[in-house]
Short mmCIF file of C-alpha atoms in Angstrom, two decimals:
data_model
loop_
_atom_site.label_atom_id
_atom_site.label_comp_id
_atom_site.label_asym_id
_atom_site.label_seq_id
_atom_site.Cartn_x
_atom_site.Cartn_y
_atom_site.Cartn_z
CA MET A 1 153.46 31.17 103.97
CA MET A 2 151.38 35.29 104.56
CA ASP A 3 151.77 36.28 108.15
CA SER A 4 148.78 36.38 110.36
CA THR A 5 150.26 39.63 111.65
CA ASN A 6 149.64 41.12 108.16
CA LEU A 7 145.98 40.97 108.33
CA VAL A 8 146.67 43.55 111.71
CA GLY A 9 146.44 47.30 111.40
CA GLU A 10 145.17 46.78 107.45
CA ASP A 11 141.79 48.33 106.54
CA LEU A 12 139.11 45.38 107.82
CA GLN A 13 136.81 44.83 104.79
CA SER A 14 133.23 43.55 105.94
CA ARG A 15 130.10 43.33 104.15
CA ARG A 16 128.26 45.34 106.82
CA LYS A 17 125.80 48.05 106.09
CA ILE A 18 125.68 51.29 107.48
CA ASN A 19 122.45 52.37 108.40
CA PHE A 20 122.83 56.39 108.56
CA GLU A 21 118.91 57.16 110.14
CA SER A 22 119.48 57.04 113.87
CA GLU A 23 117.80 59.07 117.05
CA ASP A 24 120.89 61.64 115.56
CA GLY A 25 119.10 62.58 112.83
CA ILE A 26 120.74 62.52 109.55
CA LEU A 27 123.15 65.30 108.40
CA SER A 28 122.30 66.37 105.14
CA SER A 29 124.77 67.07 101.99
CA ASN A 30 123.20 70.36 102.01
CA ILE A 31 124.11 71.76 105.22
CA ASP A 32 126.89 73.98 104.47
CA ILE A 33 130.07 71.71 105.20
CA LYS A 34 131.69 74.77 107.00
CA SER A 35 129.17 75.08 109.47
CA LEU A 36 130.59 71.42 110.50
CA HIS A 37 133.96 72.99 110.62
CA SER A 38 132.85 75.58 113.03
CA LYS A 39 132.51 72.42 115.80
CA ILE A 40 135.57 70.96 115.26
CA GLU A 41 139.20 72.36 115.58
CA ASP A 42 140.69 74.75 113.15
CA GLU A 43 144.05 72.54 113.27
CA ALA A 44 142.09 69.61 113.11
CA ILE A 45 140.71 70.76 108.45
CA PRO A 46 142.72 70.18 105.92
CA LYS A 47 144.52 74.00 104.31
CA ILE A 48 146.09 73.83 101.02
CA GLY A 49 149.92 74.72 101.63
CA MET A 50 149.53 72.20 105.09
CA GLU A 51 152.77 69.60 105.16
CA PHE A 52 153.75 66.31 106.19
CA ILE A 53 156.68 63.82 106.22
CA THR A 54 154.73 60.91 104.65
CA GLU A 55 152.59 59.75 102.85
CA GLY A 56 150.96 57.80 105.27
CA GLU A 57 150.83 60.89 107.58
CA ALA A 58 148.65 63.07 105.51
CA TYR A 59 146.38 59.94 105.11
CA ASP A 60 145.77 59.80 109.02
CA PHE A 61 145.39 63.50 108.97
CA TYR A 62 142.33 63.39 106.31
CA ASN A 63 140.61 60.46 107.90
CA ALA A 64 140.44 61.75 111.44
CA TYR A 65 138.75 64.80 109.27
CA ALA A 66 136.25 62.76 107.86
CA TYR A 67 135.74 61.14 111.08
CA LYS A 68 134.54 64.00 112.31
CA ILE A 69 132.82 64.99 109.69
CA GLY A 70 130.74 62.15 108.66
CA PHE A 71 132.58 60.11 105.77
CA SER A 72 135.08 57.30 105.17
CA ILE A 73 137.94 57.95 102.79
CA ARG A 74 140.13 55.68 100.39
CA ARG A 75 143.54 55.97 98.31
CA SER A 76 142.88 57.18 95.23
CA LYS A 77 145.35 58.16 91.88
CA MET A 78 148.50 58.28 92.72
CA HIS A 79 152.04 59.18 90.48
CA LYS A 80 155.63 57.46 91.07
CA ASP A 81 158.93 58.29 90.21
CA LEU A 82 161.76 56.58 88.96
CA ASP A 83 162.95 55.33 92.28
CA GLY A 84 159.59 53.81 93.22
CA ARG A 85 158.85 56.71 95.36
CA ILE A 86 154.69 58.46 96.04
CA THR A 87 155.05 62.21 94.24
CA ASP A 88 151.00 62.34 94.59
CA ARG A 89 148.30 61.23 95.31
CA ILE A 90 144.71 62.16 95.77
CA PHE A 91 142.88 60.87 98.97
CA CYS A 92 139.23 60.81 98.14
CA CYS A 93 135.32 60.62 99.58
CA SER A 94 134.51 56.81 99.29
CA CYS A 95 131.63 57.73 97.47
CA GLU A 96 133.66 59.42 94.58
CA GLY A 97 133.31 57.93 91.13
CA HIS A 98 129.90 56.44 90.04
CA ARG A 99 129.83 51.65 90.27
CA GLU A 100 129.76 49.94 86.43
CA LYS A 101 126.33 48.77 85.39
CA ASP A 102 125.93 44.97 85.53
CA LYS A 103 125.46 42.89 82.71
CA ARG A 104 123.80 40.85 84.99
CA ASP A 105 120.88 43.75 85.96
CA ALA A 106 118.03 41.93 83.81
CA THR A 107 118.53 38.49 86.07
CA VAL A 108 119.86 40.15 89.30
CA LYS A 109 116.74 40.03 92.07
CA SER A 110 118.59 42.00 94.67
CA HIS A 111 121.02 45.05 94.06
CA ARG A 112 123.51 45.85 96.20
CA ALA A 113 123.34 49.27 97.99
CA GLU A 114 124.86 52.19 95.60
CA THR A 115 127.63 52.77 97.34
CA ARG A 116 129.00 55.66 95.12
CA PHE A 117 127.79 58.73 94.36
CA GLY A 118 130.03 61.02 92.13
CA CYS A 119 131.05 63.09 95.26
CA LEU A 120 134.04 65.47 94.61
CA ALA A 121 135.52 66.01 98.48
CA ARG A 122 138.99 65.75 98.62
CA MET A 123 142.10 66.30 99.49
CA LYS A 124 145.41 66.00 96.92
CA ILE A 125 149.18 66.20 98.22
CA ASN A 126 152.14 66.45 96.05
CA SER A 127 156.17 66.19 97.08
CA HIS A 128 157.28 67.86 93.36
CA GLN A 129 159.53 70.90 95.33
CA ASN A 130 160.99 69.12 98.43
CA SER A 131 160.74 65.93 100.26
CA ARG A 132 157.30 66.64 102.62
CA TYR A 133 154.14 66.07 100.94
CA ARG A 134 152.13 69.23 100.77
CA VAL A 135 148.75 70.07 100.13
CA VAL A 136 147.58 71.43 97.18
CA ASP A 137 144.00 70.59 97.10
CA PHE A 138 140.99 70.54 98.78
CA VAL A 139 137.28 70.16 98.17
CA MET A 140 135.14 70.15 101.03
CA GLU A 141 131.77 69.05 99.39
CA HIS A 142 129.95 66.06 99.55
CA THR A 143 127.35 65.14 96.85
CA HIS A 144 125.33 62.68 99.39
CA VAL A 145 124.39 62.26 102.95
CA THR A 146 127.05 62.27 105.29
CA SER A 147 126.73 60.45 108.43
CA SER A 148 125.78 61.60 112.28
CA PRO A 149 128.20 61.20 114.27
CA SER A 150 127.57 58.16 116.15
CA LYS A 151 127.76 56.38 113.41
CA SER A 152 131.51 57.21 111.87
CA HIS A 153 133.04 54.57 113.78
CA LEU A 154 131.19 52.13 111.16
CA HIS A 155 132.66 53.18 107.84
CA ARG A 156 135.11 51.17 106.61
CA SER A 157 138.92 54.01 106.35
CA GLN A 158 137.81 53.93 110.68
CA ARG A 159 137.97 50.21 111.15
CA ARG A 160 141.29 48.99 112.20
CA LEU A 161 142.54 46.18 114.34
CA THR A 162 146.10 47.61 116.31
CA LEU A 163 148.24 44.39 117.62
CA ALA A 164 146.95 44.75 121.02
CA GLN A 165 143.60 44.17 120.05
CA ALA A 166 144.34 41.32 117.91
CA ALA A 167 146.17 39.94 120.67
CA GLU A 168 143.47 39.76 123.13
CA ILE A 169 141.29 37.97 120.43
CA ASP A 170 143.62 36.06 120.23
CA LEU A 171 143.58 35.09 123.62
CA ALA A 172 139.85 34.78 123.92
CA ASP A 173 139.82 32.92 121.38
CA ILE A 174 142.40 30.32 122.66
CA SER A 175 140.64 30.05 126.07
CA GLY A 176 137.72 29.43 124.41
CA ILE A 177 136.11 32.71 124.94
CA THR A 178 133.72 33.41 121.50
CA PRO A 179 134.23 36.57 119.54
CA LYS A 180 130.99 37.73 120.05
CA ALA A 181 131.76 37.58 124.01
CA SER A 182 135.59 38.57 123.82
CA TYR A 183 134.04 42.04 121.71
CA ASP A 184 131.15 43.24 124.04
CA LEU A 185 133.77 42.26 126.80
CA MET A 186 136.78 45.16 124.98
CA ALA A 187 133.76 47.24 123.94
CA ARG A 188 133.16 47.10 128.09
CA ARG A 189 136.36 48.10 128.90
CA VAL A 190 136.88 51.59 126.87
CA GLY A 191 132.91 53.01 126.98
CA GLY A 192 131.71 51.65 123.97
CA ARG A 193 131.48 50.06 120.99
CA GLU A 194 131.80 53.21 118.68
CA ASN A 195 135.22 53.97 120.28
CA LEU A 196 136.61 50.33 119.87
CA GLY A 197 137.94 50.80 116.74
CA TYR A 198 136.26 47.61 115.06
CA THR A 199 133.47 45.72 114.78
CA ILE A 200 132.20 41.88 115.26
CA VAL A 201 132.61 41.22 111.78
CA ASP A 202 135.99 42.65 111.67
CA CYS A 203 136.76 39.66 114.61
CA GLN A 204 135.60 37.35 113.06
CA ASN A 205 136.53 38.00 109.74
CA TYR A 206 140.12 38.19 111.41
CA LEU A 207 140.09 34.60 113.32
CA GLN A 208 138.89 33.07 110.10
CA SER A 209 141.45 34.79 107.80
CA LYS A 210 143.84 33.53 110.44
CA ARG A 211 143.62 30.05 111.26
CA THR A 212 143.20 29.47 107.32
CA ILE A 213 146.63 31.40 106.72
CA GLN A 214 147.75 29.38 109.84
CA MET A 215 146.35 26.43 109.09
CA ARG A 216 149.57 23.86 110.24
CA LEU A 217 150.59 20.66 107.67
CA GLY A 218 149.63 18.52 110.37
CA ASP A 219 145.90 19.21 109.49
CA THR A 220 146.08 18.53 106.52
CA GLY A 221 147.68 15.76 106.37
CA GLY A 222 145.53 14.80 109.37
CA ILE A 223 142.42 14.97 106.88
CA LEU A 224 144.12 13.46 104.33
CA GLU A 225 144.96 10.57 106.26
CA TYR A 226 141.43 10.13 108.15
CA LEU A 227 139.63 10.43 104.10
CA GLN A 228 142.33 7.69 103.02
CA ARG A 229 141.32 5.86 105.86
CA MET A 230 137.43 5.76 105.29
CA GLN A 231 138.47 5.07 101.70
CA LEU A 232 140.02 2.17 103.13
CA GLU A 233 137.09 0.89 105.24
CA ASP A 234 134.26 1.54 102.74
CA PRO A 235 135.32 1.26 98.69
CA ALA A 236 132.48 3.13 97.79
CA PHE A 237 133.56 6.17 100.16
CA VAL A 238 134.09 9.27 98.28
CA SER A 239 135.68 12.92 99.49
CA ALA A 240 136.35 16.39 97.35
CA ILE A 241 138.28 18.67 98.56
CA GLN A 242 138.67 21.97 97.74
CA ALA A 243 141.42 24.47 97.87
CA ASP A 244 142.61 28.07 97.19
CA GLU A 245 145.43 29.71 95.21
CA ASP A 246 147.53 29.09 98.12
CA ASP A 247 146.80 25.21 98.01
CA MET A 248 144.77 25.58 101.71
CA ILE A 249 142.56 24.37 102.37
CA THR A 250 139.56 25.36 102.06
CA ASN A 251 136.12 22.57 101.38
CA ILE A 252 135.89 19.10 102.26
CA PHE A 253 132.77 17.13 101.33
CA TRP A 254 132.67 13.56 101.67
CA ALA A 255 129.75 10.47 101.28
CA ASP A 256 130.07 6.59 101.49
CA GLY A 257 128.37 3.76 99.97
CA ARG A 258 126.01 4.07 102.61
CA MET A 259 124.92 7.88 101.67
CA MET A 260 124.87 7.31 98.13
CA ALA A 261 122.46 3.77 98.09
CA ASP A 262 119.92 6.23 100.22
CA TYR A 263 119.90 9.26 97.89
CA PHE A 264 119.40 6.89 95.08
CA TYR A 265 116.29 5.24 96.58
CA PHE A 266 115.08 8.27 98.44
CA GLY A 267 116.59 11.31 97.10
CA ASP A 268 113.70 12.94 95.81
CA VAL A 269 113.34 15.90 98.53
CA VAL A 270 116.61 16.61 99.79
CA SER A 271 116.82 19.22 103.57
CA PHE A 272 120.19 21.15 102.91
CA ASP A 273 121.03 22.78 106.60
CA THR A 274 124.42 24.81 107.72
CA THR A 275 123.00 25.53 110.99
CA TYR A 276 125.50 23.32 112.52
CA LYS A 277 129.10 25.35 113.79
CA LYS A 278 132.13 23.59 115.17
CA ASN A 279 132.83 26.26 118.09
CA LYS A 280 136.36 25.88 117.35
CA GLU A 281 137.13 26.34 113.84
CA CYS A 282 134.05 28.43 113.44
CA ARG A 283 133.73 26.23 110.07
CA PRO A 284 129.98 25.56 108.84
CA PHE A 285 129.34 22.42 109.06
CA ALA A 286 126.61 21.36 106.00
CA MET A 287 124.01 17.96 105.90
CA PHE A 288 121.86 16.89 102.88
CA VAL A 289 119.37 15.20 105.12
CA GLY A 290 116.51 13.26 103.75
CA VAL A 291 113.48 10.84 105.34
CA ASN A 292 113.51 7.41 104.30
CA HIS A 293 109.99 5.07 104.08
CA HIS A 294 110.49 4.77 107.71
CA LYS A 295 110.07 8.50 108.39
CA GLN A 296 112.98 8.91 109.91
CA SER A 297 116.16 10.64 109.04
CA ILE A 298 119.09 9.69 107.14
CA ILE A 299 122.32 11.47 105.73
CA PHE A 300 123.25 11.77 101.97
CA GLY A 301 126.33 13.54 102.28
CA ALA A 302 127.91 16.31 104.75
CA ALA A 303 130.97 18.96 103.87
CA LEU A 304 133.18 21.35 106.15
CA LEU A 305 133.13 24.75 104.43
CA TYR A 306 135.06 27.98 105.05
CA ASP A 307 131.94 30.47 104.08
CA GLU A 308 129.12 31.06 102.98
CA THR A 309 128.93 32.46 100.32
CA ALA A 310 127.19 31.68 96.88
CA GLU A 311 130.92 30.38 95.66
CA THR A 312 131.24 27.55 98.20
CA PHE A 313 128.36 26.57 97.49
CA ALA A 314 128.25 26.58 93.76
CA TRP A 315 130.90 24.37 94.02
CA LEU A 316 129.25 22.03 97.02
CA PHE A 317 126.32 21.27 95.34
CA ASP A 318 128.05 20.46 92.04
CA THR A 319 130.56 17.85 93.46
CA PHE A 320 127.34 16.39 95.33
CA ALA A 321 125.37 15.72 92.13
CA LYS A 322 128.66 14.58 90.73
CA THR A 323 129.43 12.00 93.61
CA MET A 324 125.58 10.99 93.25
CA SER A 325 126.26 10.47 89.43
CA GLY A 326 124.66 13.15 88.27
CA LYS A 327 121.22 12.74 90.05
CA LYS A 328 120.22 16.08 91.44
CA PRO A 329 117.06 16.27 93.47
CA LYS A 330 113.50 17.44 92.85
CA THR A 331 112.94 19.01 95.73
CA ILE A 332 115.61 20.94 97.68
CA LEU A 333 115.07 22.81 101.15
CA THR A 334 117.03 25.77 102.75
CA ASP A 335 116.84 29.08 105.22
CA GLN A 336 116.04 32.12 103.57
CA ASP A 337 119.83 32.86 102.21
CA ALA A 338 120.17 34.81 99.32
CA ALA A 339 123.87 32.70 99.02
CA MET A 340 122.02 29.06 98.44
CA GLU A 341 119.36 30.44 96.73
CA LYS A 342 122.00 32.37 93.90
CA ALA A 343 123.75 29.28 93.91
CA LEU A 344 120.88 26.83 93.37
CA GLU A 345 120.22 29.26 90.57
CA SER A 346 123.22 28.30 88.59
CA GLN A 347 123.80 24.61 89.45
CA TRP A 348 120.55 23.10 89.47
CA PRO A 349 118.02 25.05 87.88
CA GLU A 350 115.40 22.89 87.11
CA THR A 351 115.26 22.01 90.85
CA THR A 352 111.91 23.19 93.17
CA HIS A 353 113.56 25.32 95.94
CA ARG A 354 111.15 25.52 98.95
CA LEU A 355 112.02 26.72 102.52
CA CYS A 356 112.55 24.48 105.36
CA ILE A 357 109.87 25.62 108.09
CA TRP A 358 112.20 24.73 110.98
CA HIS A 359 114.17 27.73 109.66
CA ILE A 360 110.97 30.14 108.83
CA TYR A 361 109.75 30.19 112.58
CA GLN A 362 113.85 30.67 113.55
CA ASN A 363 114.01 33.64 111.85
CA ALA A 364 110.57 34.84 112.77
CA ALA A 365 111.55 34.69 116.46
CA LYS A 366 114.36 36.78 115.37
CA ASN A 367 112.44 39.52 113.19
CA LEU A 368 109.69 39.02 115.73
CA SER A 369 111.36 39.14 118.95
CA GLY A 370 109.20 42.36 120.06
CA VAL A 371 105.62 41.18 119.31
CA PHE A 372 107.28 37.36 120.94
CA GLU A 373 107.34 39.18 123.90
CA LYS A 374 105.01 41.88 124.11
CA PHE A 375 102.43 39.23 123.19
CA ARG A 376 102.18 35.85 124.11
CA GLN A 377 98.96 34.35 122.57
CA PHE A 378 101.19 35.11 119.03
CA THR A 379 103.36 32.34 119.72
CA LYS A 380 100.16 29.86 119.58
CA ASP A 381 98.41 32.52 116.94
CA PHE A 382 101.58 31.97 114.37
CA SER A 383 102.53 28.85 114.97
CA SER A 384 98.62 28.20 114.17
CA CYS A 385 99.08 29.72 110.83
CA ILE A 386 101.61 28.11 109.86
CA TYR A 387 100.68 24.29 111.01
CA ASP A 388 97.14 24.03 110.37
CA TYR A 389 95.71 25.32 107.34
CA ASP A 390 95.88 23.07 104.48
CA GLU A 391 93.55 24.94 102.58
CA LYS A 392 94.69 28.22 100.50
CA ASP A 393 91.77 30.41 101.39
CA GLU A 394 91.88 29.60 104.64
CA PHE A 395 95.50 30.37 105.03
CA ILE A 396 95.00 33.67 103.85
CA GLU A 397 92.11 34.39 106.12
CA ALA A 398 94.18 33.05 109.41
CA TRP A 399 97.26 35.25 108.19
CA ASN A 400 95.50 38.56 107.57
CA SER A 401 92.96 37.53 110.61
CA MET A 402 96.91 37.71 112.58
CA LEU A 403 98.51 40.83 110.63
CA GLU A 404 94.64 42.64 112.09
CA LYS A 405 94.44 40.85 115.73
CA TYR A 406 98.30 42.40 116.28
CA ASP A 407 98.64 45.72 113.63
CA LEU A 408 101.38 43.94 111.39
CA ARG A 409 100.27 44.67 108.73
CA ASP A 410 102.95 47.33 107.73
CA ASN A 411 105.58 45.13 108.57
CA LYS A 412 108.40 44.34 105.94
CA TRP A 413 109.40 40.60 107.02
CA LEU A 414 106.00 39.44 107.09
CA LYS A 415 105.43 41.01 104.38
CA LYS A 416 108.37 39.78 102.21
CA MET A 417 107.52 36.54 103.64
CA PHE A 418 103.86 36.58 101.60
CA ASN A 419 106.33 37.97 98.42
CA LEU A 420 107.35 34.38 99.10
CA ARG A 421 104.57 32.51 98.40
CA GLU A 422 103.15 34.47 95.65
CA ASN A 423 106.70 33.90 94.14
CA GLY A 424 105.82 29.92 94.69
CA HIS A 425 108.09 29.68 97.48
CA TRP A 426 106.18 28.10 99.54
CA TYR A 427 105.16 24.55 98.80
CA MET A 428 101.71 24.30 97.20
CA GLU A 429 100.95 21.40 97.58
CA ARG A 430 99.70 21.63 101.10
CA ASP A 431 99.74 25.89 99.97
CA ILE A 432 101.37 26.10 103.62
CA PHE A 433 105.53 25.53 104.29
CA LEU A 434 106.36 21.77 103.35
CA GLN A 435 107.08 20.04 106.97
CA THR A 436 110.57 17.76 107.51
#
């Protein structure tokens, strides 16, 4: 079994996107790098002829230089001798090269931000002449925008958990302190997040990976025992488990006889929700929910998931349909999650996908928090706009009036919401979001 300590000290991967625009301004690639060199110590700048004892020492030196200039680095090409020892290595800017063309370009709606710009900045070392690694090539110029100093700590190569930090995160987790609370506390102790060395996403990824790796056999046995007991009590009970390449349980789905019977009669419209989470394990708890003829909420199925990726959702939707004898809902309501949308398009293309009004309002509270705080009347006007108008023309008039009243015509989130309506994501029977 993989040791959880291997998670510490490695470069942490994160989907966090760095926004280089800030009050500090943007450092343009057209600015002479030499002017930046004049602001840092001469011994911190790579020079041909510099020597290092190990390849790792050379990497750390170039990475420290990258932090001061404002870019991220990665290990590139290398060669080894017959004994497996590295004889030369290139450390390059993370923007080196170009992304390969995506064969799905015609069908992809939202492309990832471009991260490769053919940058030539690099430092090359070799040890052909002696046991030490000598710098034999150094290119300082970049072909892209570098970040301002206040953003350097967000670069991937600059983020790393130390053993001491991992121990503190583990202790906070055992004590029931949320990752965000422990992260904020540690950031204050070191004088700011830029001095911490990792982000909140790195902290969450570490905890999630550690829990999966260290999942005890007793936990697995307990889950299987529970599912078997439920099947003895209800012969119609169905469960499905997905495991990863290491045979670790990742996703679990279950439904009993009552749930399947309810779905047979009332499963035309389903609400899918993952807003519930277990505090300790931080695993998303997902439910397929509907409404019966008494307007009562009923559950069609439930799942404990490892994460909220498109692959996980695809497995869940496929498993749900198989459990329900191949019957898929005519309409499904979800929040504005890109991974869910992608999975639904691939697994249930014939199912109409709509947005749940409750999630819409929650997202509005997040994206328009400043407007809600500044204008007390906005809450009433926004709610009225969403709930009170049945006719399309009346809604558009009220929507435009709200934008004009609060000077929100250029608000990107509201524009996106209105475009979703144009693309058919609003329930057209009422010309407003479907209410559940």
